[in-house]
Amino acid sequence: MISANGVELHVERMPARNSPGTAAPPTVVFVHGMLIDSLISYYFTLAAVFAAAGLDVIMYDQRGHGRSERPPSGYLLEDSLGDLDALLDGLEVTGPVHLVGYSYGGTVAFGYAALRPDRVASVSMIESEPATEAWSRKMAVNLERAAAGFAEAAGDEALAEEHGPFVTRRVKSASRLLHTTTLARDIPASRVLDEDEIRSVRCPVLAVYGSESELAAREPWLKSLLTDCRTVVVPNQEHWILLGATQVVSDLIMAWILNHEGAHRPDRNPPARPREARTAGVEHR
């Protein structure tokens, strides 16, 4: 547990082991999505692979999620950015980090790159977008629907029998988060970025979308604003692409980080580049 920005955050770290005299390994920070998500999504998908490849891996539960503290208020996007900034300070991470964010976690990652460009080496967004006025309006609608939907699901006596205890716990936790905190009001009230602020992000940005997700339509807009951006659309995938196409997502992000790490790559056991066959059929733009 780390005290950061006024809350206690649960952190899991898988540090790389580099030989004496070699360059410090790249640091990758995984930022999860909202409500039913937590660092566990990365723990069982990307984290161990990246750590085994020689990267310094950091995961954390965002405030209100997982094992982190759940304050009754303080869920603006600005609070999430402050949490990440204070977390890096608390962990004494000095060099620029590679941020990987899924869904709302990608919005946090991009916002942090705009806020602290000195601390970000690259951003990888999985099924995500920057915080804009359109994003704010969409989040207001989605969170209102989620509050009603999770409340109904949490009260369904058949939930545990149909989906098991793990899903039941996640659903009930998400319902409590929505009904006992100001999250549903805070997120749409967060400060958003205009297009000039989005253009100001100069670090390399990778955006990965599922072809069946509504977010895939944002791909041309995002790429038109950024000077160093690559977008990838994975066929036959929806919003849950991290679980539905784990290997493809892993290979894409690993290659992206390596291509933009340069001299910071550890000398010992450098991560292997992904095989082309693993991303066959993926649309690169």
mmCIF file of C-alpha atoms in Angstrom, residues 23-275:
data_model
loop_
_atom_site.group_PDB
_atom_site.id
_atom_site.type_symbol
_atom_site.label_atom_id
_atom_site.label_comp_id
_atom_site.label_asym_id
_atom_site.label_seq_id
_atom_site.Cartn_x
_atom_site.Cartn_y
_atom_site.Cartn_z
ATOM 1 C CA ALA A 23 21.190 0.542 -18.222
ATOM 2 C CA ALA A 24 18.070 0.726 -16.090
ATOM 3 C CA PRO A 25 15.233 -1.299 -17.638
ATOM 4 C CA PRO A 26 12.192 0.467 -19.092
ATOM 5 C CA THR A 27 9.367 1.012 -16.616
ATOM 6 C CA VAL A 28 5.831 0.155 -17.720
ATOM 7 C CA VAL A 29 2.855 1.372 -15.684
ATOM 8 C CA PHE A 30 -0.465 -0.380 -16.306
ATOM 9 C CA VAL A 31 -3.617 1.653 -15.600
ATOM 10 C CA HIS A 32 -6.902 -0.273 -15.473
ATOM 11 C CA GLY A 33 -10.448 0.736 -16.385
ATOM 12 C CA MET A 34 -13.456 1.772 -14.324
ATOM 13 C CA LEU A 35 -16.005 0.028 -12.084
ATOM 14 C CA ILE A 36 -15.590 -3.751 -12.496
ATOM 15 C CA ASP A 37 -11.922 -3.484 -13.426
ATOM 16 C CA SER A 38 -8.787 -3.552 -11.262
ATOM 17 C CA LEU A 39 -5.097 -4.347 -11.595
ATOM 18 C CA ILE A 40 -6.031 -8.017 -11.681
ATOM 19 C CA SER A 41 -6.918 -7.591 -15.375
ATOM 20 C CA TYR A 42 -3.244 -6.960 -16.128
ATOM 21 C CA TYR A 43 -1.934 -9.397 -13.537
ATOM 22 C CA PHE A 44 -3.417 -12.321 -15.472
ATOM 23 C CA THR A 45 -2.779 -11.007 -18.996
ATOM 24 C CA LEU A 46 0.172 -8.715 -19.751
ATOM 25 C CA ALA A 47 2.122 -8.078 -16.553
ATOM 26 C CA ALA A 48 4.020 -11.344 -16.134
ATOM 27 C CA VAL A 49 4.939 -11.467 -19.826
ATOM 28 C CA PHE A 50 6.373 -7.955 -19.731
ATOM 29 C CA ALA A 51 8.252 -8.606 -16.483
ATOM 30 C CA ALA A 52 9.723 -11.840 -17.846
ATOM 31 C CA ALA A 53 10.909 -9.907 -20.890
ATOM 32 C CA GLY A 54 13.005 -7.616 -18.701
ATOM 33 C CA LEU A 55 10.682 -4.663 -18.119
ATOM 34 C CA ASP A 56 9.998 -3.067 -14.741
ATOM 35 C CA VAL A 57 6.228 -3.551 -14.320
ATOM 36 C CA ILE A 58 4.007 -1.456 -12.058
ATOM 37 C CA MET A 59 0.272 -2.038 -11.577
ATOM 38 C CA TYR A 60 -2.049 -0.302 -9.140
ATOM 39 C CA ASP A 61 -5.710 -0.250 -8.191
ATOM 40 C CA GLN A 62 -7.170 3.163 -8.921
ATOM 41 C CA ARG A 63 -8.917 4.900 -6.041
ATOM 42 C CA GLY A 64 -12.200 3.223 -5.208
ATOM 43 C CA HIS A 65 -11.204 0.020 -6.995
ATOM 44 C CA GLY A 66 -9.708 -3.301 -5.973
ATOM 45 C CA ARG A 67 -7.866 -3.079 -2.668
ATOM 46 C CA SER A 68 -7.259 0.660 -2.805
ATOM 47 C CA GLU A 69 -9.028 3.067 -0.478
ATOM 48 C CA ARG A 70 -12.560 4.096 -1.462
ATOM 49 C CA PRO A 71 -13.104 7.708 -0.364
ATOM 50 C CA PRO A 72 -16.672 9.056 -0.592
ATOM 51 C CA SER A 73 -15.597 11.818 -3.001
ATOM 52 C CA GLY A 74 -12.663 12.875 -5.171
ATOM 53 C CA TYR A 75 -13.199 11.028 -8.451
ATOM 54 C CA LEU A 76 -12.499 13.736 -10.983
ATOM 55 C CA LEU A 77 -10.094 12.797 -13.746
ATOM 56 C CA GLU A 78 -7.768 15.364 -12.183
ATOM 57 C CA ASP A 79 -7.743 13.254 -9.000
ATOM 58 C CA SER A 80 -6.720 10.189 -11.009
ATOM 59 C CA LEU A 81 -3.883 12.151 -12.613
ATOM 60 C CA GLY A 82 -2.756 13.360 -9.197
ATOM 61 C CA ASP A 83 -2.832 9.795 -7.888
ATOM 62 C CA LEU A 84 -0.572 8.576 -10.695
ATOM 63 C CA ASP A 85 1.851 11.461 -10.237
ATOM 64 C CA ALA A 86 2.095 10.906 -6.480
ATOM 65 C CA LEU A 87 2.394 7.144 -6.962
ATOM 66 C CA LEU A 88 5.460 7.545 -9.172
ATOM 67 C CA ASP A 89 6.953 9.864 -6.563
ATOM 68 C CA GLY A 90 6.224 7.364 -3.798
ATOM 69 C CA LEU A 91 7.842 4.548 -5.757
ATOM 70 C CA GLU A 92 10.821 6.799 -6.541
ATOM 71 C CA VAL A 93 10.449 6.301 -10.277
ATOM 72 C CA THR A 94 12.662 8.978 -11.770
ATOM 73 C CA GLY A 95 12.844 8.238 -15.492
ATOM 74 C CA PRO A 96 10.078 8.592 -18.080
ATOM 75 C CA VAL A 97 7.635 5.673 -17.994
ATOM 76 C CA HIS A 98 5.649 3.850 -20.640
ATOM 77 C CA LEU A 99 1.957 4.104 -19.775
ATOM 78 C CA VAL A 100 -0.488 1.387 -20.813
ATOM 79 C CA GLY A 101 -4.135 2.172 -20.178
ATOM 80 C CA TYR A 102 -7.301 0.192 -20.825
ATOM 81 C CA SER A 103 -10.644 2.015 -21.251
ATOM 82 C CA TYR A 104 -10.758 4.780 -18.588
ATOM 83 C CA GLY A 105 -7.163 3.877 -17.757
ATOM 84 C CA GLY A 106 -6.173 4.983 -21.257
ATOM 85 C CA THR A 107 -7.913 8.313 -20.685
ATOM 86 C CA VAL A 108 -5.865 8.689 -17.506
ATOM 87 C CA ALA A 109 -2.657 7.745 -19.335
ATOM 88 C CA PHE A 110 -3.243 10.252 -22.131
ATOM 89 C CA GLY A 111 -4.227 12.982 -19.690
ATOM 90 C CA TYR A 112 -1.057 12.365 -17.716
ATOM 91 C CA ALA A 113 1.043 12.649 -20.879
ATOM 92 C CA ALA A 114 -0.547 16.062 -21.491
ATOM 93 C CA LEU A 115 -0.021 17.115 -17.862
ATOM 94 C CA ARG A 116 3.494 15.735 -17.301
ATOM 95 C CA PRO A 117 5.231 15.223 -20.664
ATOM 96 C CA ASP A 118 8.571 15.020 -18.862
ATOM 97 C CA ARG A 119 7.521 11.815 -17.117
ATOM 98 C CA VAL A 120 6.060 9.891 -20.077
ATOM 99 C CA ALA A 121 8.083 7.980 -22.685
ATOM 100 C CA SER A 122 5.069 6.580 -24.566
ATOM 101 C CA VAL A 123 1.352 5.913 -24.218
ATOM 102 C CA SER A 124 -0.510 2.779 -25.274
ATOM 103 C CA MET A 125 -4.297 3.127 -25.188
ATOM 104 C CA ILE A 126 -6.463 0.008 -25.339
ATOM 105 C CA GLU A 127 -10.061 0.751 -26.292
ATOM 106 C CA SER A 128 -9.768 4.299 -25.033
ATOM 107 C CA GLU A 129 -9.781 7.974 -25.988
ATOM 108 C CA PRO A 130 -8.671 11.333 -24.544
ATOM 109 C CA ALA A 131 -11.054 13.217 -22.284
ATOM 110 C CA THR A 132 -13.056 15.640 -24.451
ATOM 111 C CA GLU A 133 -16.465 17.304 -24.242
ATOM 112 C CA ALA A 134 -17.912 14.400 -26.247
ATOM 113 C CA TRP A 135 -16.275 11.926 -23.846
ATOM 114 C CA SER A 136 -17.750 13.780 -20.867
ATOM 115 C CA ARG A 137 -21.280 13.648 -22.265
ATOM 116 C CA LYS A 138 -20.928 9.962 -23.082
ATOM 117 C CA MET A 139 -19.601 9.146 -19.621
ATOM 118 C CA ALA A 140 -22.553 10.919 -17.980
ATOM 119 C CA VAL A 141 -24.999 8.718 -19.897
ATOM 120 C CA ASN A 142 -22.997 5.520 -19.432
ATOM 121 C CA LEU A 143 -22.537 5.989 -15.686
ATOM 122 C CA GLU A 144 -26.219 6.722 -15.157
ATOM 123 C CA ARG A 145 -27.092 3.513 -16.981
ATOM 124 C CA ALA A 146 -24.414 1.602 -15.121
ATOM 125 C CA ALA A 147 -25.753 2.715 -11.730
ATOM 126 C CA ALA A 148 -29.167 1.277 -12.528
ATOM 127 C CA GLY A 149 -27.801 -1.844 -14.207
ATOM 128 C CA PHE A 150 -25.329 -2.789 -11.488
ATOM 129 C CA ALA A 151 -27.882 -2.161 -8.744
ATOM 130 C CA GLU A 152 -30.302 -4.526 -10.422
ATOM 131 C CA ALA A 153 -27.629 -7.148 -11.069
ATOM 132 C CA ALA A 154 -26.275 -6.942 -7.511
ATOM 133 C CA GLY A 155 -29.745 -7.660 -6.160
ATOM 134 C CA ASP A 156 -30.306 -10.659 -8.413
ATOM 135 C CA GLU A 157 -30.255 -13.795 -6.259
ATOM 136 C CA ALA A 158 -29.289 -15.905 -9.273
ATOM 137 C CA LEU A 159 -26.159 -13.870 -10.017
ATOM 138 C CA ALA A 160 -23.750 -16.047 -8.020
ATOM 139 C CA GLU A 161 -25.259 -19.266 -9.320
ATOM 140 C CA GLU A 162 -25.039 -18.168 -12.955
ATOM 141 C CA HIS A 163 -21.685 -16.336 -12.951
ATOM 142 C CA GLY A 164 -19.794 -17.510 -9.864
ATOM 143 C CA PRO A 165 -18.445 -15.708 -6.784
ATOM 144 C CA PHE A 166 -15.729 -13.734 -8.577
ATOM 145 C CA VAL A 167 -18.120 -11.961 -10.954
ATOM 146 C CA THR A 168 -20.610 -11.484 -8.126
ATOM 147 C CA ARG A 169 -18.033 -9.699 -5.990
ATOM 148 C CA ARG A 170 -17.016 -7.438 -8.868
ATOM 149 C CA VAL A 171 -20.614 -6.506 -9.689
ATOM 150 C CA LYS A 172 -21.492 -5.747 -6.073
ATOM 151 C CA SER A 173 -18.305 -3.731 -5.617
ATOM 152 C CA ALA A 174 -19.073 -1.671 -8.736
ATOM 153 C CA SER A 175 -22.613 -1.049 -7.501
ATOM 154 C CA ARG A 176 -21.346 0.172 -4.129
ATOM 155 C CA LEU A 177 -18.810 2.428 -5.833
ATOM 156 C CA LEU A 178 -21.533 4.038 -7.921
ATOM 157 C CA HIS A 179 -24.027 4.444 -5.077
ATOM 158 C CA THR A 180 -21.815 5.373 -2.119
ATOM 159 C CA THR A 181 -19.382 7.779 -3.777
ATOM 160 C CA THR A 182 -19.506 10.821 -6.059
ATOM 161 C CA LEU A 183 -17.820 8.991 -8.954
ATOM 162 C CA ALA A 184 -20.858 9.110 -11.266
ATOM 163 C CA ARG A 185 -21.085 12.886 -10.801
ATOM 164 C CA ASP A 186 -17.372 13.614 -10.731
ATOM 165 C CA ILE A 187 -16.278 11.883 -13.927
ATOM 166 C CA PRO A 188 -18.530 13.918 -16.283
ATOM 167 C CA ALA A 189 -17.549 17.093 -14.393
ATOM 168 C CA SER A 190 -13.828 16.512 -14.962
ATOM 169 C CA ARG A 191 -11.669 18.961 -16.846
ATOM 170 C CA VAL A 192 -11.384 17.902 -20.487
ATOM 171 C CA LEU A 193 -8.856 18.612 -23.229
ATOM 172 C CA ASP A 194 -9.459 20.730 -26.300
ATOM 173 C CA GLU A 195 -7.897 19.761 -29.620
ATOM 174 C CA ASP A 196 -4.926 22.088 -29.157
ATOM 175 C CA GLU A 197 -4.108 20.387 -25.855
ATOM 176 C CA ILE A 198 -4.415 16.975 -27.486
ATOM 177 C CA ARG A 199 -2.057 18.106 -30.253
ATOM 178 C CA SER A 200 0.442 19.191 -27.602
ATOM 179 C CA VAL A 201 1.097 15.548 -26.650
ATOM 180 C CA ARG A 202 4.378 14.751 -28.401
ATOM 181 C CA CYS A 203 5.229 11.357 -26.984
ATOM 182 C CA PRO A 204 4.514 8.306 -29.168
ATOM 183 C CA VAL A 205 0.896 7.144 -28.839
ATOM 184 C CA LEU A 206 -0.416 3.700 -29.781
ATOM 185 C CA ALA A 207 -4.192 3.206 -29.887
ATOM 186 C CA VAL A 208 -5.624 -0.315 -30.181
ATOM 187 C CA TYR A 209 -9.310 -0.861 -30.923
ATOM 188 C CA GLY A 210 -11.654 -3.748 -31.561
ATOM 189 C CA SER A 211 -13.308 -3.587 -34.966
ATOM 190 C CA GLU A 212 -16.758 -4.117 -33.398
ATOM 191 C CA SER A 213 -16.322 -1.383 -30.782
ATOM 192 C CA GLU A 214 -17.870 2.072 -31.141
ATOM 193 C CA LEU A 215 -14.500 3.553 -30.195
ATOM 194 C CA ALA A 216 -12.963 2.346 -33.454
ATOM 195 C CA ALA A 217 -14.745 5.241 -35.164
ATOM 196 C CA ARG A 218 -12.536 7.670 -33.185
ATOM 197 C CA GLU A 219 -9.363 6.256 -34.757
ATOM 198 C CA PRO A 220 -9.073 8.677 -37.740
ATOM 199 C CA TRP A 221 -9.786 11.691 -35.524
ATOM 200 C CA LEU A 222 -7.127 10.767 -32.994
ATOM 201 C CA LYS A 223 -4.478 10.077 -35.603
ATOM 202 C CA SER A 224 -5.203 13.391 -37.368
ATOM 203 C CA LEU A 225 -4.294 15.328 -34.213
ATOM 204 C CA LEU A 226 -1.100 13.599 -33.096
ATOM 205 C CA THR A 227 2.325 13.850 -34.680
ATOM 206 C CA ASP A 228 3.507 10.391 -33.573
ATOM 207 C CA CYS A 229 0.523 8.073 -33.456
ATOM 208 C CA ARG A 230 -0.180 4.562 -34.652
ATOM 209 C CA THR A 231 -3.666 3.094 -34.602
ATOM 210 C CA VAL A 232 -4.491 -0.588 -34.858
ATOM 211 C CA VAL A 233 -7.914 -2.155 -35.376
ATOM 212 C CA VAL A 234 -8.161 -5.813 -34.384
ATOM 213 C CA PRO A 235 -10.860 -7.707 -36.293
ATOM 214 C CA ASN A 236 -13.769 -9.458 -34.604
ATOM 215 C CA GLN A 237 -13.125 -7.815 -31.232
ATOM 216 C CA GLU A 238 -15.298 -5.586 -29.046
ATOM 217 C CA HIS A 239 -14.481 -3.472 -25.993
ATOM 218 C CA TRP A 240 -13.109 -6.420 -24.001
ATOM 219 C CA ILE A 241 -10.190 -6.844 -26.378
ATOM 220 C CA LEU A 242 -7.682 -7.209 -23.533
ATOM 221 C CA LEU A 243 -9.244 -10.577 -22.736
ATOM 222 C CA GLY A 244 -10.448 -11.457 -26.222
ATOM 223 C CA ALA A 245 -7.127 -10.894 -28.016
ATOM 224 C CA THR A 246 -4.552 -10.886 -25.226
ATOM 225 C CA GLN A 247 -1.628 -12.144 -27.314
ATOM 226 C CA VAL A 248 -2.209 -9.657 -30.118
ATOM 227 C CA VAL A 249 -2.489 -6.747 -27.672
ATOM 228 C CA SER A 250 0.611 -7.916 -25.806
ATOM 229 C CA ASP A 251 2.696 -8.179 -28.975
ATOM 230 C CA LEU A 252 1.583 -4.772 -30.266
ATOM 231 C CA ILE A 253 2.368 -2.944 -27.041
ATOM 232 C CA MET A 254 5.658 -4.764 -26.447
ATOM 233 C CA ALA A 255 6.888 -3.813 -29.914
ATOM 234 C CA TRP A 256 5.715 -0.232 -29.447
ATOM 235 C CA ILE A 257 7.612 0.165 -26.197
ATOM 236 C CA LEU A 258 10.784 -1.386 -27.596
ATOM 237 C CA ASN A 259 10.676 0.776 -30.690
ATOM 238 C CA HIS A 260 10.545 3.901 -28.534
ATOM 239 C CA GLU A 261 12.855 2.914 -25.716
ATOM 240 C CA GLY A 262 16.203 3.113 -27.516
ATOM 241 C CA ALA A 263 19.153 3.419 -25.186
ATOM 242 C CA HIS A 264 17.028 2.659 -22.111
ATOM 243 C CA ARG A 265 16.577 -0.964 -23.149
ATOM 244 C CA PRO A 266 18.380 -3.295 -20.716
ATOM 245 C CA ASP A 267 21.479 -4.973 -22.095
ATOM 246 C CA ARG A 268 20.640 -8.346 -20.583
ATOM 247 C CA ASN A 269 17.831 -10.466 -22.018
ATOM 248 C CA PRO A 270 16.120 -7.795 -24.126
ATOM 249 C CA PRO A 271 12.452 -8.496 -24.855
ATOM 250 C CA ALA A 272 11.865 -10.480 -28.021
ATOM 251 C CA ARG A 273 10.011 -8.787 -30.811
ATOM 252 C CA PRO A 274 6.589 -10.246 -31.617
ATOM 253 C CA ARG A 275 6.212 -12.723 -34.437
#
